[in-house]
Amino acid sequence: KQEVTQIPAALSVPEGENLVLNCSFTDSAIYNLQWFRQDPGKGLTSLLLIQSSQREQTSGRLNASLDKSSGRSTLYIAASQPGDSATYLCAVLPSDSWGKLQFGAGTQVVVTP
Amino acid sequence: DTAVSQTPKYLVTQMGNDKSIKCEQNLGHDTMYWYKQDSKKFLKIMFSYNNKELIINETVPNRFSPKSPDKAHLNLHINSLELGDSAVYFCASSQATYEQYFGPGTRLTVT
């Protein structure tokens, strides 16, 4: 059974620092891995999708890497801003599952001005 | 230009009542989902429809019944609501197994 873990559960950084968020999963047989952002009381916003054949994806200040063999993904957010404060969720799509995303518990990020 | 929309946004009701949540996507996707986010903020899939056909049906009480009238709509009907059903319910859609897009959520409170 696939398990997804996100460490740390919470993170506070001063504005301008780079953010590093970690995600680990137990089964390397995945279609893809998706990073989301959730603001309090809001829905999920998709940030990046990495296919199983890819090693990384980039979008603006965001960069996500995927090491399938070790069951790890890292989301880097460069030059953090207070607007980056949110909960970041990692989700994997197992290869034997059609659309059944398995979510981690999330990392709550606070960027202080 | 809302991609995935849900109604209502908030739902407050008493135990024993029946309620429905509606979801619509205008992305042209062929697959739609219902997820539940509990009080600890953990997200778990409940159902998934592909081209109006149920393909994922997790261990959910049979008081929950999804219905997909067409590829763009997925509704969730809940009978005999219980206190433990209080949660945020998210609808999502995707094209096959690609990126999933989520709606804004429906916060259900059962009193």
Coordinates of N, CA and C in Angstrom, one line a residue:
Chain A
K1 N 0.8 -1.2 0.0 CA 0.0 0.0 0.0 C 0.9 1.2 0.0
Q2 N 0.6 2.2 -0.9 CA 1.4 3.4 -1.0 C 1.1 4.3 0.1
E3 N 2.2 4.8 0.7 CA 2.1 5.8 1.8 C 3.0 7.0 1.4
V4 N 2.4 8.2 1.6 CA 3.1 9.4 1.3 C 3.3 10.2 2.6
T5 N 4.6 10.6 2.8 CA 4.9 11.4 4.0 C 5.6 12.7 3.6
Q6 N 5.2 13.7 4.3 CA 5.7 15.1 4.1 C 6.4 15.6 5.4
I7 N 7.6 15.9 5.3 CA 8.4 16.4 6.4 C 9.1 17.7 6.0
P8 N 9.1 18.8 6.8 CA 8.4 18.8 8.1 C 6.9 19.1 8.0
A9 N 6.2 19.0 9.0 CA 4.7 19.3 9.0 C 4.5 20.8 9.0
A10 N 5.4 21.6 9.5 CA 5.3 23.0 9.5 C 6.7 23.6 9.3
L11 N 6.7 24.8 8.7 CA 8.0 25.5 8.4 C 7.7 27.0 8.4
S12 N 8.6 27.7 9.1 CA 8.5 29.2 9.1 C 9.9 29.7 8.6
V13 N 9.9 30.6 7.6 CA 11.1 31.2 7.1 C 10.9 32.7 6.9
P14 N 12.0 33.5 7.0 CA 11.9 34.9 6.7 C 11.8 35.1 5.2
E15 N 11.2 36.2 4.8 CA 11.0 36.5 3.4 C 12.4 36.6 2.8
G16 N 12.5 36.0 1.5 CA 13.7 36.0 0.8 C 14.5 34.7 0.8
E17 N 14.2 33.9 1.8 CA 14.9 32.6 1.9 C 14.3 31.7 1.0
N18 N 15.1 30.7 0.6 CA 14.6 29.6 -0.3 C 13.9 28.6 0.5
L19 N 12.8 28.0 0.0 CA 12.0 27.0 0.7 C 12.3 25.7 0.1
V20 N 12.5 24.7 1.0 CA 12.7 23.3 0.5 C 11.7 22.4 1.2
L21 N 10.8 21.8 0.4 CA 9.7 20.9 1.0 C 10.0 19.5 0.5
N22 N 9.8 18.6 1.4 CA 10.1 17.2 1.1 C 8.9 16.3 1.1
C23 N 8.9 15.3 0.2 CA 7.9 14.4 0.1 C 8.5 13.0 -0.2
S24 N 8.1 12.0 0.6 CA 8.6 10.7 0.3 C 7.4 9.7 0.1
F25 N 7.6 8.7 -0.7 CA 6.6 7.7 -0.9 C 7.2 6.3 -0.9
T26 N 6.4 5.3 -0.6 CA 6.9 4.0 -0.3 C 7.0 3.1 -1.5
D27 N 6.2 3.3 -2.5 CA 6.2 2.4 -3.7 C 6.6 3.3 -4.9
S28 N 7.6 2.8 -5.6 CA 8.1 3.6 -6.7 C 7.3 3.4 -8.0
A29 N 6.3 2.5 -8.0 CA 5.5 2.3 -9.2 C 4.4 3.4 -9.2
I30 N 4.8 4.5 -9.8 CA 3.8 5.6 -9.9 C 3.7 6.1 -11.4
Y31 N 2.5 6.7 -11.7 CA 2.4 7.3 -13.0 C 3.0 8.7 -12.9
N32 N 2.7 9.4 -11.9 CA 3.2 10.8 -11.7 C 3.1 11.3 -10.3
L33 N 3.6 12.4 -10.0 CA 3.6 13.1 -8.7 C 3.2 14.5 -8.9
Q34 N 2.2 15.0 -8.1 CA 1.7 16.3 -8.3 C 1.9 17.1 -7.0
W35 N 2.3 18.4 -7.1 CA 2.4 19.3 -5.9 C 1.3 20.3 -6.0
F36 N 0.6 20.5 -4.9 CA -0.5 21.4 -4.8 C -0.2 22.4 -3.7
R37 N -0.9 23.5 -3.8 CA -0.9 24.5 -2.7 C -2.4 24.7 -2.3
Q38 N -2.6 24.8 -0.9 CA -3.9 25.0 -0.4 C -3.9 26.2 0.6
D39 N -4.6 27.2 0.3 CA -4.7 28.4 1.2 C -5.9 28.1 2.2
P40 N -5.9 28.7 3.4 CA -6.9 28.4 4.4 C -8.3 28.6 3.8
G41 N -9.2 27.6 4.0 CA -10.5 27.7 3.5 C -10.7 27.7 2.0
K42 N -9.7 27.3 1.3 CA -9.8 27.3 -0.2 C -9.5 26.0 -0.7
G43 N -9.7 25.9 -2.0 CA -9.4 24.6 -2.7 C -7.9 24.4 -3.0
L44 N -7.6 23.4 -3.7 CA -6.2 23.0 -4.0 C -5.9 23.6 -5.4
T45 N -4.7 24.2 -5.4 CA -4.2 24.8 -6.7 C -3.0 23.9 -7.1
S46 N -3.1 23.4 -8.3 CA -2.0 22.5 -8.8 C -0.8 23.4 -9.2
L47 N 0.3 23.0 -8.6 CA 1.6 23.8 -8.9 C 2.4 23.2 -10.0
L48 N 2.7 21.9 -9.8 CA 3.6 21.2 -10.8 C 3.1 19.7 -10.8
L49 N 3.3 19.2 -12.0 CA 3.1 17.7 -12.2 C 4.3 17.2 -12.8
I50 N 4.9 16.1 -12.2 CA 6.1 15.4 -12.7 C 5.7 14.0 -13.1
Q51 N 5.9 13.7 -14.4 CA 5.6 12.4 -14.9 C 6.7 11.4 -14.4
S52 N 6.4 10.2 -14.3 CA 7.3 9.2 -13.7 C 8.6 9.1 -14.5
S53 N 8.6 9.5 -15.8 CA 9.8 9.4 -16.6 C 10.7 10.7 -16.5
Q54 N 10.1 11.7 -15.8 CA 10.9 13.0 -15.7 C 11.6 13.1 -14.4
R55 N 12.7 13.9 -14.4 CA 13.5 14.1 -13.1 C 13.1 15.4 -12.4
E56 N 12.6 16.4 -13.2 CA 12.2 17.6 -12.6 C 11.3 18.4 -13.5
Q57 N 10.6 19.4 -12.9 CA 9.7 20.3 -13.6 C 9.9 21.7 -12.9
T58 N 9.8 22.7 -13.8 CA 10.0 24.1 -13.3 C 8.9 25.0 -13.7
S59 N 8.5 25.9 -12.9 CA 7.5 26.9 -13.2 C 7.8 28.1 -12.4
G60 N 8.4 29.1 -13.0 CA 8.7 30.4 -12.4 C 9.7 30.1 -11.2
R61 N 9.3 30.5 -10.0 CA 10.2 30.3 -8.9 C 10.2 28.9 -8.3
L62 N 9.3 28.1 -8.9 CA 9.1 26.7 -8.4 C 9.9 25.7 -9.2
N63 N 10.5 24.8 -8.5 CA 11.2 23.7 -9.1 C 10.9 22.4 -8.3
A64 N 10.5 21.4 -9.0 CA 10.2 20.1 -8.3 C 11.1 19.0 -8.9
S65 N 11.7 18.2 -8.1 CA 12.5 17.1 -8.5 C 11.8 15.8 -8.1
L66 N 12.2 14.8 -8.9 CA 11.6 13.4 -8.6 C 12.7 12.4 -8.7
D67 N 12.9 11.6 -7.6 CA 13.8 10.5 -7.6 C 12.9 9.3 -7.3
K68 N 12.5 8.6 -8.4 CA 11.5 7.5 -8.2 C 12.2 6.4 -7.5
S69 N 13.4 6.1 -7.8 CA 14.0 4.9 -7.2 C 14.2 5.0 -5.7
S70 N 14.4 6.2 -5.2 CA 14.5 6.4 -3.7 C 13.2 6.9 -3.1
G71 N 12.2 7.0 -3.9 CA 10.8 7.4 -3.4 C 10.8 8.8 -2.8
R72 N 11.4 9.8 -3.5 CA 11.5 11.1 -3.0 C 11.2 12.2 -4.0
S73 N 10.6 13.3 -3.6 CA 10.4 14.5 -4.4 C 10.6 15.7 -3.5
T74 N 11.2 16.7 -4.1 CA 11.5 17.9 -3.4 C 10.9 19.1 -4.1
L75 N 10.2 20.0 -3.4 CA 9.7 21.2 -4.1 C 10.6 22.4 -3.5
Y76 N 11.2 23.1 -4.5 CA 12.0 24.2 -4.1 C 11.3 25.5 -4.5
I77 N 11.2 26.4 -3.6 CA 10.6 27.7 -3.9 C 11.6 28.8 -3.7
A78 N 12.1 29.4 -4.7 CA 13.1 30.4 -4.6 C 12.6 31.8 -4.1
A79 N 13.5 32.4 -3.3 CA 13.2 33.8 -2.9 C 11.8 33.9 -2.3
S80 N 11.5 33.3 -1.3 CA 10.1 33.2 -0.7 C 9.5 34.6 -0.4
Q81 N 8.2 34.6 -0.6 CA 7.5 35.9 -0.3 C 6.3 35.6 0.7
P82 N 5.8 36.6 1.4 CA 4.7 36.3 2.3 C 3.5 35.7 1.6
G83 N 3.3 36.0 0.3 CA 2.2 35.4 -0.4 C 2.4 33.9 -0.7
D84 N 3.6 33.3 -0.4 CA 3.8 31.9 -0.5 C 3.3 31.1 0.7
S85 N 2.9 31.8 1.7 CA 2.4 31.2 3.0 C 1.1 30.4 2.6
A86 N 1.2 29.1 2.9 CA 0.1 28.2 2.5 C 0.4 26.8 3.0
T87 N -0.4 25.9 2.8 CA -0.1 24.5 3.0 C 0.2 23.8 1.6
Y88 N 1.3 23.1 1.6 CA 1.8 22.5 0.3 C 1.6 21.0 0.5
L89 N 0.9 20.4 -0.5 CA 0.5 19.0 -0.5 C 1.2 18.3 -1.7
C90 N 1.7 17.1 -1.4 CA 2.3 16.3 -2.4 C 1.3 15.1 -2.6
A91 N 1.2 14.7 -3.8 CA 0.3 13.5 -4.1 C 0.9 12.7 -5.2
V92 N 0.8 11.4 -5.0 CA 1.3 10.4 -6.0 C 0.2 9.7 -6.6
L93 N 0.3 9.3 -7.9 CA -0.7 8.5 -8.6 C 0.0 7.1 -8.8
P94 N -0.4 6.1 -8.1 CA 0.2 4.8 -8.2 C -0.1 4.2 -9.6
S95 N 0.8 3.4 -10.1 CA 0.7 2.9 -11.5 C -0.5 1.9 -11.6
D96 N -0.9 1.3 -10.5 CA -2.0 0.3 -10.5 C -3.3 1.0 -10.2
S97 N -3.4 2.3 -10.2 CA -4.6 3.0 -9.9 C -4.9 4.0 -10.9
W98 N -6.1 4.1 -11.3 CA -6.5 5.0 -12.4 C -7.1 6.3 -11.8
G99 N -6.2 7.2 -11.5 CA -6.7 8.5 -10.9 C -6.7 8.6 -9.4
K100 N -6.4 7.6 -8.7 CA -6.6 7.5 -7.3 C -5.3 8.2 -6.6
L101 N -5.3 9.5 -6.6 CA -4.2 10.2 -5.9 C -4.1 9.8 -4.5
Q102 N -2.8 9.6 -4.0 CA -2.6 9.4 -2.6 C -1.8 10.6 -2.1
F103 N -2.4 11.3 -1.1 CA -1.9 12.5 -0.6 C -1.1 12.4 0.6
G104 N -0.1 13.2 0.8 CA 0.6 13.4 2.0 C -0.2 14.3 2.9
A105 N 0.2 14.5 4.2 CA -0.6 15.3 5.1 C -0.3 16.8 4.9
G106 N 0.8 17.1 4.2 CA 1.0 18.5 3.9 C 2.1 19.1 4.8
T107 N 2.7 20.2 4.3 CA 3.6 21.0 5.0 C 3.0 22.4 5.1
Q108 N 2.8 23.0 6.3 CA 2.3 24.3 6.4 C 3.4 25.3 6.5
V109 N 3.4 26.2 5.5 CA 4.5 27.2 5.4 C 4.1 28.6 5.8
V110 N 4.9 29.2 6.6 CA 4.7 30.6 6.9 C 5.9 31.4 6.5
V111 N 5.8 32.4 5.7 CA 6.9 33.3 5.3 C 6.7 34.6 6.0
T112 N 7.6 35.0 6.8 CA 7.4 36.2 7.6 C 8.1 37.4 6.9
P113 N 7.5 38.5 6.9 CA 8.0 39.7 6.3 C 9.3 40.2 7.0
Chain B
D1 N -14.1 32.4 -15.6 CA -13.7 31.2 -16.3 C -13.3 30.1 -15.3
T2 N -14.3 29.8 -14.4 CA -14.0 28.8 -13.4 C -13.8 27.4 -14.1
A3 N -12.7 26.7 -13.8 CA -12.5 25.4 -14.4 C -13.3 24.3 -13.8
V4 N -13.3 24.2 -12.4 CA -14.1 23.3 -11.7 C -14.9 24.0 -10.7
S5 N -16.2 23.9 -10.8 CA -17.0 24.7 -9.8 C -17.9 23.7 -9.0
Q6 N -18.2 24.1 -7.8 CA -19.0 23.3 -6.9 C -20.1 24.2 -6.3
T7 N -21.3 23.6 -6.1 CA -22.3 24.3 -5.3 C -23.0 23.3 -4.4
P8 N -23.3 23.7 -3.2 CA -23.0 25.0 -2.6 C -21.6 25.1 -2.0
K9 N -21.2 26.2 -1.6 CA -19.9 26.4 -1.0 C -19.9 26.0 0.5
Y10 N -21.0 26.3 1.1 CA -21.3 25.9 2.5 C -22.6 25.2 2.6
L11 N -22.7 24.2 3.5 CA -23.9 23.4 3.7 C -24.0 23.1 5.1
V12 N -25.0 23.6 5.8 CA -25.2 23.3 7.2 C -26.6 22.6 7.3
T13 N -26.6 21.5 7.9 CA -27.8 20.7 8.0 C -27.9 19.9 9.2
Q14 N -29.0 19.3 9.5 CA -29.2 18.5 10.7 C -29.0 17.0 10.4
M15 N -28.7 16.3 11.4 CA -28.6 14.9 11.3 C -29.8 14.3 10.7
G16 N -29.6 13.3 9.9 CA -30.8 12.6 9.3 C -31.3 13.1 8.0
N17 N -30.9 14.4 7.7 CA -31.3 14.9 6.4 C -30.6 14.4 5.2
D18 N -31.1 14.6 4.0 CA -30.5 14.2 2.8 C -30.0 15.5 2.0
K19 N -28.8 15.5 1.5 CA -28.3 16.6 0.8 C -27.5 16.2 -0.4
S20 N -27.4 17.2 -1.4 CA -26.6 17.0 -2.6 C -25.6 18.1 -2.8
I21 N -24.5 17.7 -3.4 CA -23.5 18.7 -3.8 C -23.3 18.5 -5.3
K22 N -23.2 19.6 -6.0 CA -23.0 19.5 -7.5 C -21.7 20.0 -7.9
C23 N -21.2 19.4 -9.0 CA -19.9 19.8 -9.5 C -19.9 19.8 -11.0
E24 N -19.3 20.8 -11.6 CA -19.2 21.0 -13.0 C -17.8 21.4 -13.4
Q25 N -17.3 20.8 -14.5 CA -16.0 21.2 -15.1 C -16.2 21.6 -16.5
N26 N -15.4 22.7 -16.9 CA -15.5 23.2 -18.3 C -14.2 23.0 -19.0
L27 N -13.4 22.0 -18.5 CA -12.1 21.8 -19.1 C -12.1 20.7 -20.2
G28 N -13.2 20.1 -20.4 CA -13.3 19.0 -21.4 C -12.7 17.7 -20.9
H29 N -12.5 17.6 -19.6 CA -11.8 16.4 -19.1 C -12.8 15.2 -19.2
D30 N -12.2 13.9 -19.2 CA -13.1 12.8 -19.2 C -13.2 12.1 -17.9
T31 N -12.5 12.6 -16.9 CA -12.6 11.9 -15.5 C -12.8 12.9 -14.5
M32 N -13.7 12.5 -13.5 CA -14.1 13.4 -12.4 C -14.0 12.6 -11.1
Y33 N -13.8 13.3 -10.0 CA -13.5 12.7 -8.7 C -14.3 13.4 -7.6
W34 N -14.5 12.7 -6.5 CA -14.9 13.3 -5.3 C -13.9 12.9 -4.2
Y35 N -13.4 13.9 -3.5 CA -12.4 13.7 -2.4 C -13.1 14.3 -1.1
K36 N -12.7 13.7 0.0 CA -13.1 14.2 1.3 C -11.9 14.6 2.1
Q37 N -11.9 15.8 2.7 CA -10.9 16.3 3.6 C -11.4 16.4 5.0
D38 N -10.9 15.6 5.8 CA -11.4 15.6 7.2 C -10.9 16.7 8.1
S39 N -11.2 16.6 9.3 CA -10.9 17.7 10.2 C -9.4 17.9 10.4
K40 N -8.7 16.8 10.2 CA -7.2 16.9 10.3 C -6.6 17.2 9.0
K41 N -7.4 17.7 8.0 CA -6.9 18.2 6.7 C -6.4 17.1 5.8
F42 N -6.7 15.8 6.1 CA -6.2 14.8 5.3 C -7.2 14.5 4.1
L43 N -6.6 14.4 2.9 CA -7.5 14.3 1.7 C -7.5 12.8 1.3
K44 N -8.7 12.3 1.0 CA -8.8 10.9 0.6 C -9.9 10.8 -0.5
I45 N -9.6 10.0 -1.5 CA -10.5 9.9 -2.6 C -11.7 9.1 -2.2
M46 N -12.9 9.4 -2.8 CA -14.1 8.7 -2.5 C -14.6 7.9 -3.7
F47 N -14.7 8.7 -4.8 CA -15.2 8.1 -6.1 C -14.5 8.7 -7.3
S48 N -14.6 8.0 -8.4 CA -14.1 8.6 -9.6 C -15.0 8.0 -10.8
Y49 N -15.3 8.9 -11.7 CA -16.0 8.5 -12.9 C -15.2 8.9 -14.1
N50 N -15.1 7.9 -15.1 CA -14.5 8.2 -16.4 C -15.5 8.0 -17.4
N51 N -15.8 9.1 -18.2 CA -16.8 9.0 -19.3 C -18.1 8.5 -18.7
K52 N -18.5 9.0 -17.6 CA -19.8 8.7 -16.9 C -19.8 7.3 -16.3
E53 N -18.7 6.6 -16.3 CA -18.7 5.2 -15.7 C -17.9 5.3 -14.4
L54 N -18.5 4.7 -13.4 CA -17.8 4.6 -12.1 C -16.6 3.7 -12.2
I55 N -15.4 4.2 -11.8 CA -14.2 3.4 -11.9 C -13.5 3.3 -10.5
I56 N -13.8 4.2 -9.6 CA -13.2 4.1 -8.3 C -14.4 4.3 -7.3
N57 N -14.5 3.3 -6.4 CA -15.5 3.4 -5.4 C -14.8 2.9 -4.1
E58 N -14.3 3.9 -3.3 CA -13.6 3.5 -2.1 C -14.5 3.0 -1.1
T59 N -14.0 2.6 0.1 CA -14.8 2.1 1.2 C -15.5 3.3 1.8
V60 N -16.7 3.6 1.2 CA -17.5 4.7 1.6 C -18.9 4.2 2.0
P61 N -19.5 4.7 3.1 CA -20.9 4.2 3.4 C -21.8 4.3 2.2
N62 N -22.7 3.4 2.0 CA -23.6 3.4 0.9 C -24.6 4.5 1.0
R63 N -24.6 5.3 2.0 CA -25.4 6.5 2.1 C -24.9 7.6 1.1
F64 N -23.7 7.4 0.7 CA -23.1 8.3 -0.3 C -23.3 7.7 -1.7
S65 N -24.0 8.5 -2.6 CA -24.2 8.0 -3.9 C -23.8 9.1 -5.0
P66 N -22.8 8.8 -5.8 CA -22.4 9.7 -6.8 C -23.2 9.5 -8.1
K67 N -23.4 10.5 -8.9 CA -24.1 10.4 -10.1 C -23.4 11.3 -11.2
S68 N -23.2 10.8 -12.4 CA -22.6 11.6 -13.4 C -23.5 11.6 -14.6
P69 N -24.3 12.7 -14.7 CA -25.3 12.7 -15.9 C -24.6 12.9 -17.2
D70 N -23.4 13.5 -17.2 CA -22.6 13.6 -18.4 C -21.1 13.9 -18.0
K71 N -20.2 13.9 -19.0 CA -18.8 14.0 -18.6 C -18.4 15.3 -17.9
A72 N -19.2 16.3 -18.0 CA -18.9 17.6 -17.4 C -19.5 17.7 -16.0
H73 N -20.3 16.8 -15.5 CA -21.0 17.0 -14.2 C -20.8 15.7 -13.4
L74 N -20.6 15.9 -12.1 CA -20.6 14.8 -11.1 C -21.2 15.4 -9.9
N75 N -22.3 14.7 -9.4 CA -23.0 15.1 -8.2 C -22.8 14.1 -7.1
L76 N -22.9 14.5 -5.9 CA -22.8 13.6 -4.8 C -24.0 13.8 -3.9
H77 N -24.7 12.7 -3.7 CA -25.9 12.7 -2.9 C -25.6 12.0 -1.6
I78 N -26.0 12.6 -0.4 CA -25.7 11.9 0.8 C -27.1 11.8 1.6
N79 N -27.4 10.5 1.9 CA -28.6 10.2 2.7 C -28.3 10.1 4.2
S80 N -29.3 10.4 4.9 CA -29.3 10.2 6.4 C -28.0 10.7 7.0
L81 N -27.7 12.0 6.8 CA -26.5 12.6 7.3 C -26.2 12.3 8.7
E82 N -24.9 12.1 9.0 CA -24.4 11.8 10.4 C -23.4 12.9 10.7
L83 N -23.1 13.0 12.0 CA -22.2 14.0 12.5 C -20.8 13.8 11.9
G84 N -20.4 12.6 11.7 CA -19.1 12.2 11.2 C -18.9 12.6 9.7
D85 N -20.0 12.9 9.0 CA -19.9 13.3 7.6 C -19.5 14.8 7.5
S86 N -19.4 15.5 8.6 CA -18.9 16.9 8.5 C -17.5 16.9 8.0
A87 N -17.2 17.6 6.9 CA -15.9 17.7 6.3 C -16.0 18.6 5.1
V88 N -14.9 18.8 4.4 CA -14.9 19.5 3.2 C -14.8 18.5 2.1
Y89 N -15.7 18.7 1.1 CA -15.8 17.7 0.0 C -15.3 18.5 -1.3
F90 N -14.3 17.9 -1.9 CA -13.7 18.5 -3.1 C -14.1 17.7 -4.3
C91 N -14.4 18.4 -5.4 CA -14.5 17.7 -6.7 C -13.3 18.0 -7.5
A92 N -12.9 17.1 -8.3 CA -11.7 17.3 -9.2 C -11.9 16.7 -10.6
S93 N -11.1 17.1 -11.5 CA -11.2 16.5 -12.8 C -9.9 16.4 -13.5
S94 N -9.8 15.5 -14.4 CA -8.5 15.3 -15.1 C -8.8 14.7 -16.5
Q95 N -7.8 14.8 -17.4 CA -7.9 14.0 -18.6 C -7.1 12.8 -18.4
A96 N -7.8 11.7 -18.4 CA -7.2 10.4 -18.1 C -6.4 10.5 -16.8
T97 N -5.1 10.1 -16.8 CA -4.3 10.0 -15.5 C -3.4 11.3 -15.4
Y98 N -3.7 12.3 -16.1 CA -2.9 13.5 -16.1 C -3.3 14.4 -14.9
E99 N -2.8 15.6 -14.9 CA -3.0 16.6 -13.9 C -4.4 16.7 -13.4
Q100 N -4.6 16.7 -12.1 CA -6.0 16.8 -11.6 C -6.2 18.3 -11.1
Y101 N -7.3 18.8 -11.5 CA -7.7 20.2 -11.1 C -8.9 20.1 -10.1
F102 N -8.7 20.9 -9.0 CA -9.7 20.8 -8.0 C -10.7 22.0 -7.9
G103 N -11.9 21.7 -7.5 CA -12.8 22.8 -7.2 C -12.6 23.5 -5.9
P104 N -13.3 24.5 -5.6 CA -13.1 25.3 -4.3 C -13.6 24.6 -3.1
G105 N -14.3 23.5 -3.2 CA -14.7 22.7 -2.0 C -16.1 23.1 -1.5
T106 N -16.7 22.2 -0.8 CA -18.0 22.4 -0.2 C -17.8 22.0 1.3
R107 N -18.0 23.0 2.2 CA -17.8 22.7 3.6 C -19.2 22.2 4.1
L108 N -19.3 21.0 4.5 CA -20.5 20.4 5.1 C -20.4 20.3 6.6
T109 N -21.4 20.9 7.2 CA -21.5 20.8 8.7 C -22.8 20.2 9.1
V110 N -22.7 19.1 9.8 CA -23.9 18.4 10.2 C -24.1 18.6 11.7
T111 N -25.2 19.1 12.1 CA -25.5 19.4 13.5 C -26.5 18.5 14.1

